[in-house]
Tab-separated table of C-alpha atoms in Angstrom:
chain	number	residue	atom	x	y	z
A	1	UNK	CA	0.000	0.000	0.000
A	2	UNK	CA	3.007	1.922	1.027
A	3	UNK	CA	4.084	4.904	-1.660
A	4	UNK	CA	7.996	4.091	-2.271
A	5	UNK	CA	9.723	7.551	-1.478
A	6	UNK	CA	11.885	9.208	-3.618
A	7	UNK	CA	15.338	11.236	-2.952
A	8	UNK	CA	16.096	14.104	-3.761
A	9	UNK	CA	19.670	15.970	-2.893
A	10	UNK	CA	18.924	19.482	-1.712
A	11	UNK	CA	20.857	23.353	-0.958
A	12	UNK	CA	20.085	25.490	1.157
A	13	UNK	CA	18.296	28.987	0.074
A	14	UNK	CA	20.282	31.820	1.008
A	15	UNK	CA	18.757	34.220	-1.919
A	16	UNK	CA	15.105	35.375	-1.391
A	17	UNK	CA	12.549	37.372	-3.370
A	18	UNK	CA	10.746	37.311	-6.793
A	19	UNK	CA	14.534	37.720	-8.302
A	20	UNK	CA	16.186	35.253	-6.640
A	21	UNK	CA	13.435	32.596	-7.427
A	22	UNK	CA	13.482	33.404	-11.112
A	23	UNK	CA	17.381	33.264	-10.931
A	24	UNK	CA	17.397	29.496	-8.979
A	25	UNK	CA	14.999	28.034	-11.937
A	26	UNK	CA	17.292	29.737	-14.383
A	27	UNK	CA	20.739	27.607	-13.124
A	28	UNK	CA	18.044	24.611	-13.182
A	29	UNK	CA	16.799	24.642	-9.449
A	30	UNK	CA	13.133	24.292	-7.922
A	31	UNK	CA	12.674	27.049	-4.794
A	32	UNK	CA	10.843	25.080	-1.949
A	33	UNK	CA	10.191	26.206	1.736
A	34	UNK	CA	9.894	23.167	4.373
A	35	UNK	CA	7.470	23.646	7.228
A	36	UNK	CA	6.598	21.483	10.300
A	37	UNK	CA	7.107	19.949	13.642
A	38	UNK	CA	7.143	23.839	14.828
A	39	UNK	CA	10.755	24.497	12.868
A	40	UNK	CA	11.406	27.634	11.289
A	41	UNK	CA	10.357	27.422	7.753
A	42	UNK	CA	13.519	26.145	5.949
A	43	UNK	CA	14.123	27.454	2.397
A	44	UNK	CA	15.658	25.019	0.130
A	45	UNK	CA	16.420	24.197	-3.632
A	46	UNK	CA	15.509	20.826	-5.431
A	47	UNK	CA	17.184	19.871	-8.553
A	48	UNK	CA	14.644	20.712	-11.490
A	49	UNK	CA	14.056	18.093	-13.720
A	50	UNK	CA	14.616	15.152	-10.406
A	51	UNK	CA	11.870	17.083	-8.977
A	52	UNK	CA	9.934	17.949	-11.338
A	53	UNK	CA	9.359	13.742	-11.926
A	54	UNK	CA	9.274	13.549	-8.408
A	55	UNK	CA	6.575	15.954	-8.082
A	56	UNK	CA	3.666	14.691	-10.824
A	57	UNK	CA	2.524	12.678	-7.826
A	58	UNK	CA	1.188	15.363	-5.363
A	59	UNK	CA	1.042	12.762	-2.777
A	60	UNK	CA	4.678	11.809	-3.722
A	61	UNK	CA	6.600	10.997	-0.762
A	62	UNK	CA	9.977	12.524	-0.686
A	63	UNK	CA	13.592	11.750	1.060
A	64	UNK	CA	15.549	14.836	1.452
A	65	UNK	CA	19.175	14.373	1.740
A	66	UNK	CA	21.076	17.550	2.516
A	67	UNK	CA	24.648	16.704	3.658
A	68	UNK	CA	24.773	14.052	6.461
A	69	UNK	CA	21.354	14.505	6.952
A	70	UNK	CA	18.038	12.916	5.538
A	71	UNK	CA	14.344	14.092	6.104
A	72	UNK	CA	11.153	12.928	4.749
A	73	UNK	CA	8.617	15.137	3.677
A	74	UNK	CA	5.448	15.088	1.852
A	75	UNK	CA	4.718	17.917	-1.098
A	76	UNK	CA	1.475	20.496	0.261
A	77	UNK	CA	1.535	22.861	-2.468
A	78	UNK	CA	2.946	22.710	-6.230
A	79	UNK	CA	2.866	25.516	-7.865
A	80	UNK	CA	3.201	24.956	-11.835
A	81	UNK	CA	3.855	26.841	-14.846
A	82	UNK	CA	1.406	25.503	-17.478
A	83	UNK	CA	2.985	27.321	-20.418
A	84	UNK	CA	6.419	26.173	-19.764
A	85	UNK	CA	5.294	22.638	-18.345
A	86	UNK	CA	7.560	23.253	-15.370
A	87	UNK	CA	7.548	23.741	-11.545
A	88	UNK	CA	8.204	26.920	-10.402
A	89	UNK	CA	7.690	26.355	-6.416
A	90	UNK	CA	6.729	24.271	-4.232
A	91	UNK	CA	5.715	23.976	-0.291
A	92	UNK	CA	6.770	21.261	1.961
A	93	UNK	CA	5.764	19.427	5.178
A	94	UNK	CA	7.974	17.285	7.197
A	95	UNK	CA	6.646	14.066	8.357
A	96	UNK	CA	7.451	10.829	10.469
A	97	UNK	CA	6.441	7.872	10.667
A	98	UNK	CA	2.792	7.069	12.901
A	99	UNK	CA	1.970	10.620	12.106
A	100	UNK	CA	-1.356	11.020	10.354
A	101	UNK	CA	-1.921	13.437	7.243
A	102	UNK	CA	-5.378	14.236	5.139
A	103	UNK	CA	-4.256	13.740	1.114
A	104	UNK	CA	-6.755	13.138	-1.553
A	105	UNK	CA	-6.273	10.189	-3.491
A	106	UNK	CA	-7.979	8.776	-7.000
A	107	UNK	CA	-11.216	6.481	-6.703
A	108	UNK	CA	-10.540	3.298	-9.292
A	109	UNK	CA	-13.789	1.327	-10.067
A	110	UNK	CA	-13.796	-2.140	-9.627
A	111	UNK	CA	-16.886	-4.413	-11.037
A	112	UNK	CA	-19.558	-3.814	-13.611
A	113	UNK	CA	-23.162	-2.358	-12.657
A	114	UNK	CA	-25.930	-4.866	-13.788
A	115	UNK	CA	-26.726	-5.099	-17.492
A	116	UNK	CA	-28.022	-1.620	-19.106
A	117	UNK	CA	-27.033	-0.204	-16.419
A	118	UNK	CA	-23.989	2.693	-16.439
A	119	UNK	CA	-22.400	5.048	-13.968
A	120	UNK	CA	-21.194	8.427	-13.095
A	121	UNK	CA	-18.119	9.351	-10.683
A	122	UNK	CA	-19.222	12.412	-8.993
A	123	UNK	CA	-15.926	12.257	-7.483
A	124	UNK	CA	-12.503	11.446	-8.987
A	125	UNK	CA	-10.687	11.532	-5.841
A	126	UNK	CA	-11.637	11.999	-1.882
A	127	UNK	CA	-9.969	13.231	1.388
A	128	UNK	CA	-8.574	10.159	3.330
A	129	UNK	CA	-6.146	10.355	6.749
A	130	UNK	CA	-3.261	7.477	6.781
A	131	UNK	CA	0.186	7.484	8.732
A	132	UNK	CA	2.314	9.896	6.312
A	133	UNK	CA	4.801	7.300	5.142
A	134	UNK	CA	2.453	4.728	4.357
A	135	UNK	CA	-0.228	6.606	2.167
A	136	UNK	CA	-2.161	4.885	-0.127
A	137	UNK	CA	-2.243	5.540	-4.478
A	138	UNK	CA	-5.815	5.278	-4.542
A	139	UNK	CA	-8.874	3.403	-3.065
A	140	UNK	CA	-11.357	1.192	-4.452
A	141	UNK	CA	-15.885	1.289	-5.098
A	142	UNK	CA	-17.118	-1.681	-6.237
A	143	UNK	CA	-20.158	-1.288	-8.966
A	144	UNK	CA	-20.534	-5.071	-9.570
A	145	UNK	CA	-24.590	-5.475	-10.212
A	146	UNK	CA	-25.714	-2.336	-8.893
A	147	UNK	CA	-28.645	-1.403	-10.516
A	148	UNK	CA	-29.993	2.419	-10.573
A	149	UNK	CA	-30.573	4.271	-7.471
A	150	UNK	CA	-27.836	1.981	-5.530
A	151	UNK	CA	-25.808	4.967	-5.679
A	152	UNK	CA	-21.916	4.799	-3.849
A	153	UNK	CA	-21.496	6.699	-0.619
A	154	UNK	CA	-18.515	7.206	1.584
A	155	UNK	CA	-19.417	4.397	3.535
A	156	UNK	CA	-19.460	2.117	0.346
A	157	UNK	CA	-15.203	2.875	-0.344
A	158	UNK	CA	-13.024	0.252	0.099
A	159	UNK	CA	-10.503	1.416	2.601
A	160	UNK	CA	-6.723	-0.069	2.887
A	161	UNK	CA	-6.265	-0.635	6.684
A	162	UNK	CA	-4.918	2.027	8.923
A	163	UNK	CA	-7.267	4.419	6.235
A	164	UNK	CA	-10.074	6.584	7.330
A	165	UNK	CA	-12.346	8.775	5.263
A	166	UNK	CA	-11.928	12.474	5.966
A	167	UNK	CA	-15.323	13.325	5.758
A	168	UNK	CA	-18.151	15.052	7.738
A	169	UNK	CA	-20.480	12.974	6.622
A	170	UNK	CA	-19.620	9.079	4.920
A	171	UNK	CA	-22.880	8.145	4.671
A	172	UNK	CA	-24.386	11.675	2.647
A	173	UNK	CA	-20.754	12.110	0.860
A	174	UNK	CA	-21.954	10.909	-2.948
A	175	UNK	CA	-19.501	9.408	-5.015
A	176	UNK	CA	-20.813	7.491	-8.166
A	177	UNK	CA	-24.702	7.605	-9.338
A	178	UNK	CA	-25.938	4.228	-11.148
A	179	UNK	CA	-28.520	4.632	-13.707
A	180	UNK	CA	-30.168	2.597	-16.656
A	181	UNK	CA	-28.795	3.497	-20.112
A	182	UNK	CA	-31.258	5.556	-21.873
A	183	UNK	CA	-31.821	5.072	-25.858
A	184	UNK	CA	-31.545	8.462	-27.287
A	185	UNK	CA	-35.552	8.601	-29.797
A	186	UNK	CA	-34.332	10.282	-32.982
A	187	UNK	CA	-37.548	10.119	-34.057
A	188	UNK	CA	-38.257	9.879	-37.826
A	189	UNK	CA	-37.295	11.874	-41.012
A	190	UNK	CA	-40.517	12.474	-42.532
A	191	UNK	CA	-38.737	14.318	-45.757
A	192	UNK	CA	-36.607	11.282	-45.872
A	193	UNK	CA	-38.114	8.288	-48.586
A	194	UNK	CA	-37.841	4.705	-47.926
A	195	UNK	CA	-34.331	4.712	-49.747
A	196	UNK	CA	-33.166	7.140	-47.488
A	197	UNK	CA	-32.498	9.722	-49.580
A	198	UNK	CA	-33.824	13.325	-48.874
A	199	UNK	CA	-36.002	15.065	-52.168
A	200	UNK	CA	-34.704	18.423	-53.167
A	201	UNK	CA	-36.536	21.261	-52.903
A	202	UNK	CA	-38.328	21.097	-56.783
A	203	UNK	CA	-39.628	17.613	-55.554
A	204	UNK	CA	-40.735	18.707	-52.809
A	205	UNK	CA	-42.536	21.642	-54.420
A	206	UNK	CA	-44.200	19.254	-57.437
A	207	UNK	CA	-45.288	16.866	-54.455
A	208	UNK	CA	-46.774	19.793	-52.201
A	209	UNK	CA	-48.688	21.148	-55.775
A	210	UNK	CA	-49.888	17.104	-56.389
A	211	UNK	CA	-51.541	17.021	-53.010
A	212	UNK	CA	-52.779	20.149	-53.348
């Protein structure tokens, strides 16, 4: 269940400011601050392109080695620069082990609802709480045979143990609506002949002046 960690070698931030941000992506560096356990807020760089891999898993969790020294961390906000495709900063939270975090992780569905019978994810992903270094990729719904109105609820998740829903409410938090498969009535093409082929507009006027 356990997400394998990934290192990263880090410096320390000296620089500060708008400038000095723009200048550490520029020699191929990722600004980061690291908060928690009541420290100081440390400022750090990551190597760009090792964290930028690192960091397309928002729940990734990293090793930081700085020195002699090794933390863990988990990422708490990415900042990214969609035009460039790039990180451009990013927050950090320490964390040990048997210490329990709130990430949001995907839903997968598992199972088939019953014949003619489909289903809607009202929620991709969903707030669970697990020890920080043993976070889970996703959790499971099973759909096998529901039929329409046996919607999925919070309660209905499939949780990995040592993972609790971070919810007010399991049993009123909607995730996936079943309902039958409607057939979409077309109706008929009345201009349309048996051959399928539409008149033009002269045949349509003769016909009209026949009737007539």
């Amino acid at each position: 269940m356990a997400v394998d960690y990934i290192e990263l070698t880090v410096e320390n931030r000296t620089d500060f400011g708008k400038g000095a941000a723009r200048r550490a992506r520029r020699d191929g560096y990722i600004p980061a601050v690291l908060y928690g356990h009541g420290e100081e807020p440390r400022h750090l760089l990551l190597p760009r392109h090792e964290g930028f891999l690192a960091l397309r898993n928002a729940n990734q969790l990293l090793r930081l080695v700085e020195g002699d020294s090794a933390e863990m961390a988990l990422p708490k906000d990415i900042q990214r620069n969609p035009l460039k495709d790039e990180v451009d900063h990013v927050d950090l939270i320490l964390v040990r082990r048997g210490e329990l975090v709130t990430v949001d992780v995907w839903v997968e569905v598992i199972g088939e609802p019953a014949p003619d019978h489909t289903y809607v994810l009202e929620a991709n992903s969903i707030p669970v709480e697990a020890d920080a270094l043993d976070l889970p990729e996703s959790v499971e719904i099973d759909l096998t045979g529901r039929t329409a109105g046996e919607h999925v609820y919070g309660t209905d998740v499939i949780l990995p143990e040592g993972v609790t829903l971070d919810v007010e409410d399991p049993e009123e938090y909607l995730i996936a609506t079943v309902d039958e498969v409607s057939e979409q009535d077309l109706g008929e093409d009345t201009d349309a002949d048996a051959s399928g082929e539409v008149p033009t507009v002269a045949e349509q006027a003769a016909a009209k002046s026949a009737d007539e």
